[in-house]
């Protein structure tokens, strides 16, 4: 039995067999096979070689590579892949060591690469990079088969991976994927956000997890406490089954909150909204007692399928949400592509530092046809319900004015063609950067509402990558600098008399709900499955005690003290299971 501690990103407890998948940064742990599986693994290796050769052939033909240096690299790769001795080394290794195809490919190729690296000749030592490249290509073919298996699962599993892309997570079939654990990631990485939306227990930032899990392992994922247990003994299994039962009971108790209003004990109504990515999640918002959609992340329209969505694709998605919400508010955020949300369509540039690069509204303002297509669809959908538009990652007043000018251009186009839309559609912005937080008073003059995106606001304020497990302990909403900015934005929004909500993950973290209420926030937007839990907190407290807590927090100068104080306060409301 082995126990690993990571970051809990999605609550609940899952117990199942492990399904190990590797993505980008391949580090293949040694996994043994039985003698009877040998022939099958060798067949997989041969197929991967054949597929890689075919793929290189296709790239070469399609791109009609003429440039000498690039042609040479392709030739080197081809030579390696066609070299029968090289393939034989890999298959011999499987025969002898009884290991998986992935492990054999990775081990043999890394051996060859390290041999090259040691040669005291620059030309030869640089060939090591080619070997790593060939390794990656072969592994992509081998592991691609695993991806297919995930789609066609017939038994319950927990997914174990080095990292998962948001699109991979979103495609999990909840019936069979009971939870996941990854070596990379942070609480507000988009993969974690999707896990919460799907209601799948998940733990991330588990160092060296891959080296101790095999496909035969039973794994417990404790998404409440951030613990993963590999090959648990009988006593531990029993203990976790009991936890899981208590957690399910608590979830049932929360169901009771669905139809009651979110009002504090001293009578202050709080608006609880859902964050969604896909139209059918609107139904979950309603099932969980949400009063509308506070954040519709539309970039997911771009992340699936090989082509860019058309205006009608957008319109159909928005009109479906409007139909389901039946007059309840829907805040459609214009696309927030970039950073960890990069489309398959390949239009996005490669950047050394994408979080500070051409992402979000910046990308839209440099790709006007794309932006206008989306705005047209949003405006057309604005007649179908209480639809509002929100621009993400606004950093400066100039950016906001530009975005609004383009919106007006699109309105004029629609006027010309007699297409109806709501000319009074509210236009809001996300406050996600220190720059917009500090100039919120100014931005309020051009905005109908603000939504504080704490996931990015924390990242940019503290200069801590939200998806990087190496600095995850430094990423905290309880840092005084973050709270200072939030307080200041609330003050500016109230002074300007415009709407304000919080839609980052902080809005649904039990320890922060009371604090946000005490700081003056009255609208919170979150992953739909978390709405009942937040409602329970709202209904259990008075605004007076929240104000007191917020005043106390303002006197503390370390995130540790603040966190402890907030945890104690939340602990009086929620069971220890949380
Ligand atoms: C945020 O940054 O807080 C936010 C809600 O946006 P996203 O998580 O999609 O970046
Ligand atoms: Mg954001």
XYZ file of C-alpha atoms and ligand atoms in Angstrom, residues 190 297 333 336 341 359-360 392-393 430 432 453-457 460 466, ligand 2:
19
model
C -9.004 24.013 -16.394
C -17.126 29.503 -20.987
C -18.228 35.115 -21.934
C -10.952 32.939 -23.699
C -7.012 26.300 -23.809
C -4.781 34.928 -25.070
C -8.394 35.746 -24.485
C -12.519 38.174 -20.384
C -9.052 39.284 -19.336
C -14.068 40.019 -16.001
C -8.785 39.008 -13.703
C -12.208 35.909 -12.089
C -10.189 34.960 -9.049
C -8.452 32.035 -10.781
C -6.504 34.353 -13.008
C -6.492 37.280 -10.589
C -1.348 37.362 -12.035
C -2.269 28.358 -11.658
Mg -9.807 33.476 -16.281
